[in-house]
């Protein structure tokens, strides 16, 4: 099955700086890549996703890039704010398949 | 509106108790999911319902019994649980279409088994 690896496991950034989280996947058939943000005591929140027919997608301060050849995708958060502090999970899925293969998660800490 | 609701928020139960977790969505989604999440880990898929029929059971012990009474509701019946079953139980839903579809999660039920 699909295997998703996520790096780094913990990331600390100064408020206002950028944060980048990288994920790699193993199954070249994967074609959907969502990112979830999970704050303490809450459920995962879908913040952005990308499909394999595009290379980049942006939504205000967050963006996701996809490199199908290298089988990796990244989340970029610009102008980080304290409320960006959370655990971020990447995931991968194949069209028609209900399963999401999650990465292990990345703790992002934004230092005021 | 992408809201999935879950009740209760917290549940403490003994190993001999029977309890149920409830999940509801009104987005017209026809796929609903139960996940289990341990601390500092990603969600683990337990069950998937597609058009109110169980389509995936990830070899979950029979002490967990899912039920989908209608397209908006999903229940998880719990009986004779073990302390290691203590976790955050998440419900999610998604549309069913030919393309891949976004999964939206609820806030979860924090379960403690004593």
PDB file of C-alpha atoms in Angstrom:
ATOM      1  CA  UNK A   1       0.000   0.000   0.000  1.00  0.00           C
ATOM      2  CA  UNK A   2       0.876   3.680  -0.066  1.00  0.00           C
ATOM      3  CA  UNK A   3       3.569   4.889   2.343  1.00  0.00           C
ATOM      4  CA  UNK A   4       3.829   8.597   3.169  1.00  0.00           C
ATOM      5  CA  UNK A   5       6.834  10.022   4.986  1.00  0.00           C
ATOM      6  CA  UNK A   6       6.820  13.463   6.542  1.00  0.00           C
ATOM      7  CA  UNK A   7       9.779  15.637   7.563  1.00  0.00           C
ATOM      8  CA  UNK A   8      10.770  17.243   9.845  1.00  0.00           C
ATOM      9  CA  UNK A   9       8.864  15.927  12.856  1.00  0.00           C
ATOM     10  CA  UNK A  10       9.109  19.227  14.720  1.00  0.00           C
ATOM     11  CA  UNK A  11       9.596  22.712  13.344  1.00  0.00           C
ATOM     12  CA  UNK A  12      10.031  25.914  15.320  1.00  0.00           C
ATOM     13  CA  UNK A  13       9.855  29.253  13.517  1.00  0.00           C
ATOM     14  CA  UNK A  14       9.870  32.884  14.545  1.00  0.00           C
ATOM     15  CA  UNK A  15       6.615  34.706  14.031  1.00  0.00           C
ATOM     16  CA  UNK A  16       6.611  36.262  10.571  1.00  0.00           C
ATOM     17  CA  UNK A  17       9.014  33.730   9.075  1.00  0.00           C
ATOM     18  CA  UNK A  18       8.057  30.984   6.629  1.00  0.00           C
ATOM     19  CA  UNK A  19       7.568  27.309   7.435  1.00  0.00           C
ATOM     20  CA  UNK A  20       7.945  24.433   4.994  1.00  0.00           C
ATOM     21  CA  UNK A  21       6.917  20.821   5.601  1.00  0.00           C
ATOM     22  CA  UNK A  22       7.857  18.127   3.112  1.00  0.00           C
ATOM     23  CA  UNK A  23       6.239  14.770   2.412  1.00  0.00           C
ATOM     24  CA  UNK A  24       7.199  11.930   0.110  1.00  0.00           C
ATOM     25  CA  UNK A  25       4.947   9.161  -1.151  1.00  0.00           C
ATOM     26  CA  UNK A  26       5.679   5.760  -2.601  1.00  0.00           C
ATOM     27  CA  UNK A  27       2.774   4.887  -4.918  1.00  0.00           C
ATOM     28  CA  UNK A  28       2.980   6.663  -8.284  1.00  0.00           C
ATOM     29  CA  UNK A  29      -0.775   6.023  -8.724  1.00  0.00           C
ATOM     30  CA  UNK A  30      -1.571   8.460  -5.904  1.00  0.00           C
ATOM     31  CA  UNK A  31      -3.250  11.539  -7.319  1.00  0.00           C
ATOM     32  CA  UNK A  32      -4.762  13.451  -4.393  1.00  0.00           C
ATOM     33  CA  UNK A  33      -2.744  15.111  -1.632  1.00  0.00           C
ATOM     34  CA  UNK A  34      -4.551  16.891   1.240  1.00  0.00           C
ATOM     35  CA  UNK A  35      -3.020  18.699   4.191  1.00  0.00           C
ATOM     36  CA  UNK A  36      -4.685  18.748   7.597  1.00  0.00           C
ATOM     37  CA  UNK A  37      -4.071  21.039  10.557  1.00  0.00           C
ATOM     38  CA  UNK A  38      -4.879  19.667  14.001  1.00  0.00           C
ATOM     39  CA  UNK A  39      -4.943  21.952  17.004  1.00  0.00           C
ATOM     40  CA  UNK A  40      -4.828  20.591  20.528  1.00  0.00           C
ATOM     41  CA  UNK A  41      -8.115  18.964  21.497  1.00  0.00           C
ATOM     42  CA  UNK A  42      -9.653  19.313  18.027  1.00  0.00           C
ATOM     43  CA  UNK A  43     -10.200  17.179  14.955  1.00  0.00           C
ATOM     44  CA  UNK A  44      -8.045  17.495  11.836  1.00  0.00           C
ATOM     45  CA  UNK A  45      -9.046  20.447   9.648  1.00  0.00           C
ATOM     46  CA  UNK A  46      -8.546  20.262   5.878  1.00  0.00           C
ATOM     47  CA  UNK A  47      -6.566  23.388   5.008  1.00  0.00           C
ATOM     48  CA  UNK A  48      -5.499  22.809   1.425  1.00  0.00           C
ATOM     49  CA  UNK A  49      -5.231  20.009  -1.093  1.00  0.00           C
ATOM     50  CA  UNK A  50      -3.756  19.417  -4.518  1.00  0.00           C
ATOM     51  CA  UNK A  51      -4.489  17.014  -7.320  1.00  0.00           C
ATOM     52  CA  UNK A  52      -1.884  15.467  -9.563  1.00  0.00           C
ATOM     53  CA  UNK A  53      -2.890  17.501 -12.605  1.00  0.00           C
ATOM     54  CA  UNK A  54      -1.481  20.715 -11.069  1.00  0.00           C
ATOM     55  CA  UNK A  55       1.924  21.581  -9.666  1.00  0.00           C
ATOM     56  CA  UNK A  56       1.047  24.320  -7.194  1.00  0.00           C
ATOM     57  CA  UNK A  57      -1.963  25.694  -5.361  1.00  0.00           C
ATOM     58  CA  UNK A  58      -2.176  28.745  -3.154  1.00  0.00           C
ATOM     59  CA  UNK A  59      -4.697  29.995  -0.619  1.00  0.00           C
ATOM     60  CA  UNK A  60      -3.731  33.233   1.117  1.00  0.00           C
ATOM     61  CA  UNK A  61      -0.703  32.447   3.313  1.00  0.00           C
ATOM     62  CA  UNK A  62      -0.562  28.741   2.560  1.00  0.00           C
ATOM     63  CA  UNK A  63       0.545  26.971  -0.589  1.00  0.00           C
ATOM     64  CA  UNK A  64       1.191  23.408  -1.631  1.00  0.00           C
ATOM     65  CA  UNK A  65       3.590  22.243  -4.335  1.00  0.00           C
ATOM     66  CA  UNK A  66       3.699  18.823  -5.976  1.00  0.00           C
ATOM     67  CA  UNK A  67       6.562  17.156  -7.804  1.00  0.00           C
ATOM     68  CA  UNK A  68       5.189  13.973  -9.359  1.00  0.00           C
ATOM     69  CA  UNK A  69       8.518  12.904 -10.807  1.00  0.00           C
ATOM     70  CA  UNK A  70      10.223  12.975  -7.416  1.00  0.00           C
ATOM     71  CA  UNK A  71       7.016  11.875  -5.633  1.00  0.00           C
ATOM     72  CA  UNK A  72       7.079  14.609  -3.058  1.00  0.00           C
ATOM     73  CA  UNK A  73       4.819  17.481  -2.049  1.00  0.00           C
ATOM     74  CA  UNK A  74       5.303  20.350   0.354  1.00  0.00           C
ATOM     75  CA  UNK A  75       3.258  22.755   2.466  1.00  0.00           C
ATOM     76  CA  UNK A  76       4.455  26.343   2.621  1.00  0.00           C
ATOM     77  CA  UNK A  77       3.180  28.762   5.258  1.00  0.00           C
ATOM     78  CA  UNK A  78       4.287  32.370   4.873  1.00  0.00           C
ATOM     79  CA  UNK A  79       4.193  35.170   7.466  1.00  0.00           C
ATOM     80  CA  UNK A  80       3.588  32.669  10.244  1.00  0.00           C
ATOM     81  CA  UNK A  81       1.407  33.673  13.175  1.00  0.00           C
ATOM     82  CA  UNK A  82       1.014  32.115  16.650  1.00  0.00           C
ATOM     83  CA  UNK A  83      -2.334  30.611  15.571  1.00  0.00           C
ATOM     84  CA  UNK A  84      -0.446  28.553  12.970  1.00  0.00           C
ATOM     85  CA  UNK A  85       1.002  26.505  15.839  1.00  0.00           C
ATOM     86  CA  UNK A  86      -0.462  23.011  15.451  1.00  0.00           C
ATOM     87  CA  UNK A  87       0.262  19.518  14.178  1.00  0.00           C
ATOM     88  CA  UNK A  88       0.140  19.276  10.396  1.00  0.00           C
ATOM     89  CA  UNK A  89      -0.559  15.972   8.622  1.00  0.00           C
ATOM     90  CA  UNK A  90       0.009  15.305   4.942  1.00  0.00           C
ATOM     91  CA  UNK A  91      -1.831  12.473   3.208  1.00  0.00           C
ATOM     92  CA  UNK A  92      -2.093  10.758  -0.157  1.00  0.00           C
ATOM     93  CA  UNK A  93      -4.899   8.942  -1.890  1.00  0.00           C
ATOM     94  CA  UNK A  94      -5.709   7.264  -5.175  1.00  0.00           C
ATOM     95  CA  UNK A  95      -8.731   8.167  -7.307  1.00  0.00           C
ATOM     96  CA  UNK A  96     -11.727   6.061  -6.370  1.00  0.00           C
ATOM     97  CA  UNK A  97     -10.098   4.874  -3.161  1.00  0.00           C
ATOM     98  CA  UNK A  98     -11.602   5.990   0.141  1.00  0.00           C
ATOM     99  CA  UNK A  99      -8.367   5.432   2.032  1.00  0.00           C
ATOM    100  CA  UNK A 100      -6.035   8.260   2.996  1.00  0.00           C
ATOM    101  CA  UNK A 101      -2.446   7.314   3.786  1.00  0.00           C
ATOM    102  CA  UNK A 102      -1.264   9.801   6.417  1.00  0.00           C
ATOM    103  CA  UNK A 103       2.221  10.971   7.241  1.00  0.00           C
ATOM    104  CA  UNK A 104       3.264  10.836  10.902  1.00  0.00           C
ATOM    105  CA  UNK A 105       2.582  14.523  11.467  1.00  0.00           C
ATOM    106  CA  UNK A 106       4.685  17.593  12.049  1.00  0.00           C
ATOM    107  CA  UNK A 107       4.505  19.786  15.158  1.00  0.00           C
ATOM    108  CA  UNK A 108       4.881  23.418  14.106  1.00  0.00           C
ATOM    109  CA  UNK A 109       5.613  25.926  16.861  1.00  0.00           C
ATOM    110  CA  UNK A 110       5.489  29.631  16.014  1.00  0.00           C
ATOM    111  CA  UNK A 111       7.491  31.649  18.521  1.00  0.00           C
ATOM    112  CA  UNK A 112       6.072  35.138  19.134  1.00  0.00           C
TER     113      UNK A 112
ATOM    114  CA  UNK B   1     -20.862  24.378   5.410  1.00  0.00           C
ATOM    115  CA  UNK B   2     -18.335  21.587   5.994  1.00  0.00           C
ATOM    116  CA  UNK B   3     -19.359  20.631   9.491  1.00  0.00           C
ATOM    117  CA  UNK B   4     -19.314  17.159  10.972  1.00  0.00           C
ATOM    118  CA  UNK B   5     -20.633  16.957  14.522  1.00  0.00           C
ATOM    119  CA  UNK B   6     -19.839  14.298  17.121  1.00  0.00           C
ATOM    120  CA  UNK B   7     -21.300  13.499  20.501  1.00  0.00           C
ATOM    121  CA  UNK B   8     -20.291  13.178  23.236  1.00  0.00           C
ATOM    122  CA  UNK B   9     -17.096  15.239  23.381  1.00  0.00           C
ATOM    123  CA  UNK B  10     -15.738  13.176  26.231  1.00  0.00           C
ATOM    124  CA  UNK B  11     -16.664   9.699  27.457  1.00  0.00           C
ATOM    125  CA  UNK B  12     -15.374   7.672  30.378  1.00  0.00           C
ATOM    126  CA  UNK B  13     -16.504   4.070  30.534  1.00  0.00           C
ATOM    127  CA  UNK B  14     -15.676   0.917  32.413  1.00  0.00           C
ATOM    128  CA  UNK B  15     -14.653  -2.280  30.696  1.00  0.00           C
ATOM    129  CA  UNK B  16     -18.088  -3.831  31.225  1.00  0.00           C
ATOM    130  CA  UNK B  17     -20.098  -0.860  29.967  1.00  0.00           C
ATOM    131  CA  UNK B  18     -21.922  -0.445  26.681  1.00  0.00           C
ATOM    132  CA  UNK B  19     -21.879   2.996  25.124  1.00  0.00           C
ATOM    133  CA  UNK B  20     -22.325   4.600  21.703  1.00  0.00           C
ATOM    134  CA  UNK B  21     -20.609   7.398  19.839  1.00  0.00           C
ATOM    135  CA  UNK B  22     -22.638   9.463  17.399  1.00  0.00           C
ATOM    136  CA  UNK B  23     -21.711  11.398  14.276  1.00  0.00           C
ATOM    137  CA  UNK B  24     -23.835  13.576  12.004  1.00  0.00           C
ATOM    138  CA  UNK B  25     -23.287  15.499   8.766  1.00  0.00           C
ATOM    139  CA  UNK B  26     -25.673  17.478   6.580  1.00  0.00           C
ATOM    140  CA  UNK B  27     -23.457  18.028   3.556  1.00  0.00           C
ATOM    141  CA  UNK B  28     -25.133  15.339   1.472  1.00  0.00           C
ATOM    142  CA  UNK B  29     -22.016  13.191   1.676  1.00  0.00           C
ATOM    143  CA  UNK B  30     -22.548   9.495   0.992  1.00  0.00           C
ATOM    144  CA  UNK B  31     -19.307   8.167   2.505  1.00  0.00           C
ATOM    145  CA  UNK B  32     -18.705   8.222   6.255  1.00  0.00           C
ATOM    146  CA  UNK B  33     -15.701   7.045   8.226  1.00  0.00           C
ATOM    147  CA  UNK B  34     -14.580   6.130  11.727  1.00  0.00           C
ATOM    148  CA  UNK B  35     -10.959   6.725  12.690  1.00  0.00           C
ATOM    149  CA  UNK B  36      -9.042   6.098  15.909  1.00  0.00           C
ATOM    150  CA  UNK B  37      -6.263   8.482  16.887  1.00  0.00           C
ATOM    151  CA  UNK B  38      -3.725   7.928  19.623  1.00  0.00           C
ATOM    152  CA  UNK B  39      -1.703  10.797  21.056  1.00  0.00           C
ATOM    153  CA  UNK B  40       0.953  12.186  18.702  1.00  0.00           C
ATOM    154  CA  UNK B  41      -0.078   9.765  15.935  1.00  0.00           C
ATOM    155  CA  UNK B  42      -2.012  10.177  12.689  1.00  0.00           C
ATOM    156  CA  UNK B  43      -5.610   8.964  12.436  1.00  0.00           C
ATOM    157  CA  UNK B  44      -6.031   5.241  11.769  1.00  0.00           C
ATOM    158  CA  UNK B  45      -8.927   4.142   9.609  1.00  0.00           C
ATOM    159  CA  UNK B  46     -11.383   1.750  11.271  1.00  0.00           C
ATOM    160  CA  UNK B  47     -14.525   1.612   9.102  1.00  0.00           C
ATOM    161  CA  UNK B  48     -15.910   3.115   5.911  1.00  0.00           C
ATOM    162  CA  UNK B  49     -19.579   3.307   4.973  1.00  0.00           C
ATOM    163  CA  UNK B  50     -20.519   3.972   1.369  1.00  0.00           C
ATOM    164  CA  UNK B  51     -24.199   4.626   0.607  1.00  0.00           C
ATOM    165  CA  UNK B  52     -25.059   3.375   4.114  1.00  0.00           C
ATOM    166  CA  UNK B  53     -23.339   0.050   3.517  1.00  0.00           C
ATOM    167  CA  UNK B  54     -20.157  -1.061   5.248  1.00  0.00           C
ATOM    168  CA  UNK B  55     -17.460  -1.093   2.570  1.00  0.00           C
ATOM    169  CA  UNK B  56     -14.242  -1.247   4.600  1.00  0.00           C
ATOM    170  CA  UNK B  57     -13.520  -2.857   7.974  1.00  0.00           C
ATOM    171  CA  UNK B  58      -9.845  -2.584   8.812  1.00  0.00           C
ATOM    172  CA  UNK B  59      -9.840  -5.768  10.907  1.00  0.00           C
ATOM    173  CA  UNK B  60     -11.287  -3.944  13.888  1.00  0.00           C
ATOM    174  CA  UNK B  61     -12.125  -6.078  16.968  1.00  0.00           C
ATOM    175  CA  UNK B  62     -15.798  -6.967  17.332  1.00  0.00           C
ATOM    176  CA  UNK B  63     -16.075  -4.944  20.538  1.00  0.00           C
ATOM    177  CA  UNK B  64     -16.441  -2.001  18.125  1.00  0.00           C
ATOM    178  CA  UNK B  65     -19.680  -2.201  16.131  1.00  0.00           C
ATOM    179  CA  UNK B  66     -20.491   0.479  13.542  1.00  0.00           C
ATOM    180  CA  UNK B  67     -23.950   1.376  12.343  1.00  0.00           C
ATOM    181  CA  UNK B  68     -25.186   3.757   9.660  1.00  0.00           C
ATOM    182  CA  UNK B  69     -28.942   4.328  10.211  1.00  0.00           C
ATOM    183  CA  UNK B  70     -29.229   6.802   7.326  1.00  0.00           C
ATOM    184  CA  UNK B  71     -27.100   8.909   5.024  1.00  0.00           C
ATOM    185  CA  UNK B  72     -26.550  11.626   7.657  1.00  0.00           C
ATOM    186  CA  UNK B  73     -25.848   9.551  10.759  1.00  0.00           C
ATOM    187  CA  UNK B  74     -23.081   7.220  11.842  1.00  0.00           C
ATOM    188  CA  UNK B  75     -22.833   5.421  15.156  1.00  0.00           C
ATOM    189  CA  UNK B  76     -20.085   3.429  16.822  1.00  0.00           C
ATOM    190  CA  UNK B  77     -21.294   1.009  19.486  1.00  0.00           C
ATOM    191  CA  UNK B  78     -18.772   0.099  22.150  1.00  0.00           C
ATOM    192  CA  UNK B  79     -18.859  -2.969  24.386  1.00  0.00           C
ATOM    193  CA  UNK B  80     -16.328  -4.657  26.646  1.00  0.00           C
ATOM    194  CA  UNK B  81     -13.534  -2.290  25.729  1.00  0.00           C
ATOM    195  CA  UNK B  82      -9.990  -2.495  27.000  1.00  0.00           C
ATOM    196  CA  UNK B  83      -7.906   0.328  28.512  1.00  0.00           C
ATOM    197  CA  UNK B  84      -5.763   0.363  25.352  1.00  0.00           C
ATOM    198  CA  UNK B  85      -8.864   1.414  23.414  1.00  0.00           C
ATOM    199  CA  UNK B  86      -8.645   4.819  25.085  1.00  0.00           C
ATOM    200  CA  UNK B  87      -8.119   7.313  22.253  1.00  0.00           C
ATOM    201  CA  UNK B  88      -9.692  10.119  20.250  1.00  0.00           C
ATOM    202  CA  UNK B  89     -12.374   8.695  17.949  1.00  0.00           C
ATOM    203  CA  UNK B  90     -12.905  10.749  14.829  1.00  0.00           C
ATOM    204  CA  UNK B  91     -15.741  10.676  12.356  1.00  0.00           C
ATOM    205  CA  UNK B  92     -15.294  11.980   8.801  1.00  0.00           C
ATOM    206  CA  UNK B  93     -17.391  12.269   5.674  1.00  0.00           C
ATOM    207  CA  UNK B  94     -16.861  12.801   1.963  1.00  0.00           C
ATOM    208  CA  UNK B  95     -18.784  12.860  -1.283  1.00  0.00           C
ATOM    209  CA  UNK B  96     -18.745   9.869  -3.578  1.00  0.00           C
ATOM    210  CA  UNK B  97     -17.886  10.645  -7.169  1.00  0.00           C
ATOM    211  CA  UNK B  98     -15.620   9.513  -9.940  1.00  0.00           C
ATOM    212  CA  UNK B  99     -12.929  11.897  -8.751  1.00  0.00           C
ATOM    213  CA  UNK B 100     -11.086  11.888  -5.465  1.00  0.00           C
ATOM    214  CA  UNK B 101     -12.956  13.705  -2.740  1.00  0.00           C
ATOM    215  CA  UNK B 102     -12.146  15.735   0.319  1.00  0.00           C
ATOM    216  CA  UNK B 103     -12.655  14.149   3.724  1.00  0.00           C
ATOM    217  CA  UNK B 104     -13.947  16.422   6.459  1.00  0.00           C
ATOM    218  CA  UNK B 105     -13.399  15.455  10.073  1.00  0.00           C
ATOM    219  CA  UNK B 106     -15.481  16.073  13.147  1.00  0.00           C
ATOM    220  CA  UNK B 107     -14.020  17.301  16.472  1.00  0.00           C
ATOM    221  CA  UNK B 108     -13.798  13.791  17.868  1.00  0.00           C
ATOM    222  CA  UNK B 109     -14.869  11.986  21.034  1.00  0.00           C
ATOM    223  CA  UNK B 110     -12.174  11.600  23.673  1.00  0.00           C
ATOM    224  CA  UNK B 111     -12.725   8.108  25.083  1.00  0.00           C
ATOM    225  CA  UNK B 112     -11.194   6.880  28.322  1.00  0.00           C
ATOM    226  CA  UNK B 113     -11.657   3.238  29.306  1.00  0.00           C
ATOM    227  CA  UNK B 114     -11.095   2.523  32.992  1.00  0.00           C
TER     228      UNK B 114
END
